[in-house]
XYZ file of C-alpha atoms in Angstrom:
294
model
C 85.441 -79.983 -69.410
C 83.343 -76.796 -69.239
C 84.492 -74.551 -66.414
C 80.869 -74.010 -65.443
C 80.690 -77.615 -64.260
C 83.906 -77.523 -62.194
C 82.432 -75.966 -58.986
C 79.809 -78.696 -58.868
C 82.457 -81.365 -59.324
C 84.610 -79.900 -56.554
C 81.603 -79.702 -54.240
C 80.856 -83.373 -54.863
C 84.448 -84.303 -54.015
C 84.334 -82.249 -50.796
C 81.049 -83.864 -49.733
C 82.422 -87.335 -50.468
C 85.515 -86.662 -48.373
C 83.371 -85.326 -45.541
C 81.265 -88.484 -45.553
C 84.366 -90.693 -45.550
C 85.911 -88.763 -42.666
C 82.703 -88.939 -40.638
C 82.614 -92.706 -41.130
C 86.182 -92.997 -39.830
C 85.543 -91.113 -36.595
C 86.439 -92.999 -33.433
C 83.554 -94.447 -31.434
C 82.594 -92.508 -28.297
C 84.500 -93.237 -25.106
C 83.124 -95.924 -22.811
C 83.577 -93.701 -19.767
C 84.425 -90.115 -18.874
C 86.871 -89.568 -16.022
C 86.700 -86.276 -14.164
C 89.927 -86.717 -12.177
C 92.930 -88.993 -11.709
C 95.063 -88.943 -8.575
C 98.043 -90.912 -7.369
C 97.203 -92.783 -4.164
C 99.514 -92.037 -1.209
C 99.008 -95.670 -0.132
C 101.456 -96.781 -2.835
C 104.769 -95.517 -4.210
C 104.414 -91.841 -5.084
C 108.022 -91.230 -6.133
C 110.855 -93.592 -7.043
C 114.406 -92.797 -8.205
C 114.295 -95.474 -10.906
C 111.283 -93.804 -12.499
C 112.686 -90.327 -12.046
C 109.218 -88.780 -12.075
C 107.537 -86.470 -9.594
C 104.013 -87.496 -8.447
C 102.427 -84.900 -10.736
C 104.442 -86.219 -13.668
C 103.278 -89.769 -12.936
C 99.656 -88.554 -12.923
C 100.134 -86.668 -16.205
C 101.820 -89.664 -17.837
C 99.047 -91.996 -16.664
C 96.317 -89.635 -17.843
C 97.901 -89.339 -21.290
C 98.506 -93.081 -21.612
C 94.994 -94.069 -20.513
C 93.369 -91.516 -22.816
C 95.415 -92.574 -25.853
C 93.261 -95.636 -26.551
C 90.075 -93.577 -26.814
C 88.065 -95.743 -24.420
C 88.502 -93.327 -21.507
C 87.923 -89.604 -21.904
C 89.413 -87.214 -19.345
C 87.756 -83.908 -18.604
C 89.973 -80.894 -19.056
C 90.904 -78.919 -15.971
C 88.305 -76.369 -14.996
C 85.355 -78.118 -16.614
C 82.551 -79.189 -14.284
C 82.175 -82.960 -13.709
C 78.923 -84.700 -14.621
C 77.029 -87.172 -12.392
C 78.012 -89.973 -14.777
C 81.742 -89.223 -14.520
C 84.167 -91.611 -12.874
C 87.061 -90.768 -10.573
C 90.309 -92.659 -11.134
C 92.814 -93.621 -8.453
C 96.238 -94.951 -9.432
C 98.300 -96.847 -6.875
C 101.835 -97.981 -7.722
C 102.359 -101.239 -5.850
C 105.994 -101.977 -6.681
C 108.959 -100.835 -8.751
C 111.660 -103.494 -8.924
C 114.500 -104.874 -10.997
C 114.425 -108.569 -11.831
C 117.030 -110.854 -13.384
C 116.667 -111.500 -17.077
C 114.447 -114.297 -18.305
C 115.149 -116.689 -21.173
C 114.191 -114.050 -23.750
C 117.105 -111.681 -23.320
C 120.233 -110.519 -21.525
C 120.518 -107.839 -18.863
C 117.841 -107.100 -16.277
C 114.098 -106.506 -16.329
C 112.367 -103.417 -15.041
C 108.959 -104.257 -13.561
C 106.237 -101.899 -12.357
C 103.059 -103.165 -10.711
C 100.019 -100.993 -10.159
C 96.368 -100.907 -9.207
C 93.914 -98.745 -11.149
C 90.495 -98.074 -9.632
C 87.523 -96.313 -11.190
C 84.927 -95.098 -8.693
C 81.454 -93.684 -9.240
C 79.048 -93.638 -6.316
C 78.840 -97.236 -5.107
C 80.304 -98.608 -8.341
C 83.889 -99.848 -8.375
C 86.069 -101.131 -11.206
C 89.477 -102.495 -10.282
C 92.424 -103.578 -12.417
C 95.684 -105.027 -11.087
C 98.418 -104.964 -13.720
C 102.172 -105.198 -14.185
C 104.512 -104.222 -16.993
C 108.158 -104.941 -17.702
C 110.984 -103.888 -20.009
C 114.566 -105.116 -20.468
C 117.580 -102.917 -19.830
C 121.363 -103.081 -19.424
C 122.092 -102.601 -15.688
C 125.293 -100.607 -16.270
C 123.459 -97.798 -18.110
C 121.485 -95.503 -15.715
C 119.765 -93.656 -18.549
C 118.643 -96.896 -20.157
C 117.439 -98.123 -16.753
C 115.287 -95.041 -16.213
C 113.788 -95.356 -19.692
C 113.117 -99.056 -19.105
C 111.188 -98.368 -15.896
C 109.112 -95.687 -17.594
C 108.288 -98.106 -20.404
C 107.385 -100.724 -17.811
C 105.021 -98.183 -16.240
C 103.455 -97.542 -19.660
C 103.037 -101.282 -20.246
C 101.334 -101.672 -16.858
C 98.988 -98.784 -17.660
C 98.134 -100.370 -21.019
C 97.285 -103.666 -19.302
C 95.210 -101.910 -16.638
C 93.318 -100.059 -19.355
C 92.611 -103.325 -21.172
C 91.155 -104.855 -18.004
C 89.089 -101.746 -17.215
C 87.656 -101.649 -20.741
C 86.794 -105.347 -20.481
C 84.834 -104.630 -17.290
C 83.126 -101.519 -18.645
C 81.896 -103.396 -21.702
C 80.760 -106.372 -19.638
C 78.820 -104.135 -17.245
C 76.619 -103.018 -20.148
C 75.681 -106.559 -21.131
C 72.332 -108.160 -20.443
C 71.940 -111.237 -18.279
C 71.559 -113.373 -21.407
C 74.776 -111.969 -22.900
C 76.698 -112.640 -19.681
C 75.396 -116.219 -19.572
C 76.639 -116.645 -23.147
C 80.051 -115.351 -22.012
C 80.324 -118.309 -19.637
C 81.220 -120.394 -22.698
C 83.853 -117.960 -23.975
C 87.273 -119.357 -24.869
C 88.831 -116.508 -22.886
C 89.035 -117.334 -19.139
C 89.072 -113.611 -18.294
C 85.708 -113.189 -20.012
C 84.288 -116.242 -18.214
C 85.584 -115.020 -14.868
C 84.163 -111.530 -15.371
C 80.775 -112.891 -16.470
C 80.584 -114.985 -13.302
C 81.416 -111.962 -11.155
C 78.719 -109.784 -12.735
C 76.095 -112.538 -12.647
C 76.879 -112.964 -8.957
C 76.425 -109.241 -8.322
C 73.060 -109.439 -10.083
C 72.118 -112.557 -8.072
C 71.055 -114.237 -11.295
C 69.037 -117.362 -10.520
C 68.764 -118.008 -14.258
C 72.544 -118.377 -14.443
C 72.817 -121.242 -11.918
C 72.320 -124.081 -14.412
C 74.916 -122.464 -16.695
C 77.363 -121.890 -13.840
C 77.377 -125.527 -12.729
C 79.471 -126.766 -15.730
C 82.114 -124.170 -14.788
C 82.852 -126.219 -11.650
C 84.886 -128.355 -14.066
C 86.500 -125.353 -15.772
C 90.128 -125.789 -16.821
C 90.995 -122.458 -15.197
C 91.272 -122.657 -11.405
C 90.306 -119.011 -10.887
C 87.095 -119.636 -12.807
C 86.403 -122.712 -10.678
C 86.867 -120.762 -7.461
C 84.786 -117.868 -8.747
C 82.001 -120.329 -9.661
C 81.960 -121.860 -6.196
C 81.675 -118.409 -4.656
C 78.969 -117.419 -7.118
C 76.805 -120.432 -6.335
C 77.183 -119.744 -2.622
C 76.290 -116.068 -3.065
C 73.258 -116.732 -5.264
C 72.203 -119.427 -2.806
C 70.024 -121.556 -5.074
C 69.470 -125.038 -3.512
C 69.514 -126.470 -7.052
C 73.305 -126.150 -7.010
C 73.876 -128.342 -3.936
C 73.973 -131.727 -5.692
C 76.421 -130.432 -8.294
C 78.648 -128.962 -5.585
C 78.671 -132.236 -3.665
C 79.483 -134.166 -6.846
C 82.307 -131.730 -7.609
C 84.152 -132.749 -4.424
C 85.063 -136.127 -5.902
C 88.662 -136.288 -7.179
C 89.187 -132.579 -6.358
C 92.218 -131.254 -4.542
C 91.675 -130.309 -0.884
C 91.831 -126.571 -1.608
C 88.756 -126.724 -3.828
C 86.903 -129.121 -1.501
C 87.412 -126.658 1.364
C 85.839 -123.852 -0.669
C 82.950 -126.111 -1.666
C 82.392 -127.001 1.997
C 82.044 -123.336 2.931
C 79.704 -122.779 -0.042
C 77.491 -125.684 1.058
C 77.388 -124.216 4.537
C 76.117 -120.944 3.062
C 73.371 -122.591 0.999
C 72.383 -124.897 3.852
C 70.001 -127.590 2.593
C 69.585 -131.002 4.238
C 71.775 -132.541 1.538
C 74.447 -129.941 2.232
C 74.260 -130.621 5.959
C 74.558 -134.370 5.419
C 77.663 -133.939 3.268
C 79.286 -131.576 5.761
C 78.649 -133.970 8.640
C 80.202 -136.841 6.704
C 83.192 -134.745 5.616
C 83.720 -133.339 9.124
C 84.105 -136.824 10.560
C 85.444 -138.972 7.746
C 87.407 -136.986 5.164
C 91.061 -138.103 4.947
C 92.378 -134.515 4.828
C 92.493 -132.734 8.230
C 92.084 -129.313 6.609
C 88.899 -130.463 4.868
C 87.542 -131.912 8.133
C 88.149 -128.582 9.889
C 86.505 -126.581 7.099
C 83.493 -128.925 7.016
C 83.140 -128.657 10.801
C 83.217 -124.851 10.668
C 80.714 -124.760 7.804
C 78.408 -127.184 9.586
C 78.491 -125.172 12.814
C 77.787 -121.967 10.875
C 74.865 -123.606 9.080
C 73.332 -124.836 12.343
C 73.759 -121.475 14.045
C 71.898 -119.710 11.255
C 69.176 -122.318 11.333
C 68.800 -121.966 15.113
């Protein structure tokens, strides 16, 4: 090849590589965090972790930033109004007996991660574990640090799930009610409740029969919070063949909504339900309903 053409060929290669590299760049972070602190309400130092509070904060900051979804501002840079503040609270550090998967003991660390921005709050409760041989102190320390990392990874997953959901439209959240993932369904219900979405009521009603109990309970609370009378008949119907725990929650929800149909059900349940706990809950809900009406 003529040497005169080589610079042009090299330039083309460089440009192609630049385009490929730009296409492979990571997507921008979902949130920027201006600070992370270890809450004094939890465990700030534990011999099994062998980390000072500042070391725990540094380890958490590094672990949470590794996924790319959270970006941490470097020290000295001014925070922006859109920045979040992170609070890490270590709830427990404990050794558990081995499960069926392995010998030895299990290191478990439980924590709470909160993101705060103005009135906004995102909360993630998580736990992580790692196996270790109890006779080896060094292995034990390493196991507890790995358990901490696993808990941070799980907390990050839950935070990212909430951050992404918070950006969804009402229609997208209603679609999430049919997700195969109960966490996604539960989160959609929570956000639709916060938005007081009347349009979601007819889509929430089928979730009263959800296979996941947490989703069922969240749905009952959502219908009570939104307060649409259109949900009363479905709530009353949902008390048939339900365990007393769910019926109690439905009774309180009906007391909050407070239609004539709700009052009639509560009166009947307060006097004739076979479960004493349900009768008490129905009586309380009925009295609350009548006080508000008066």
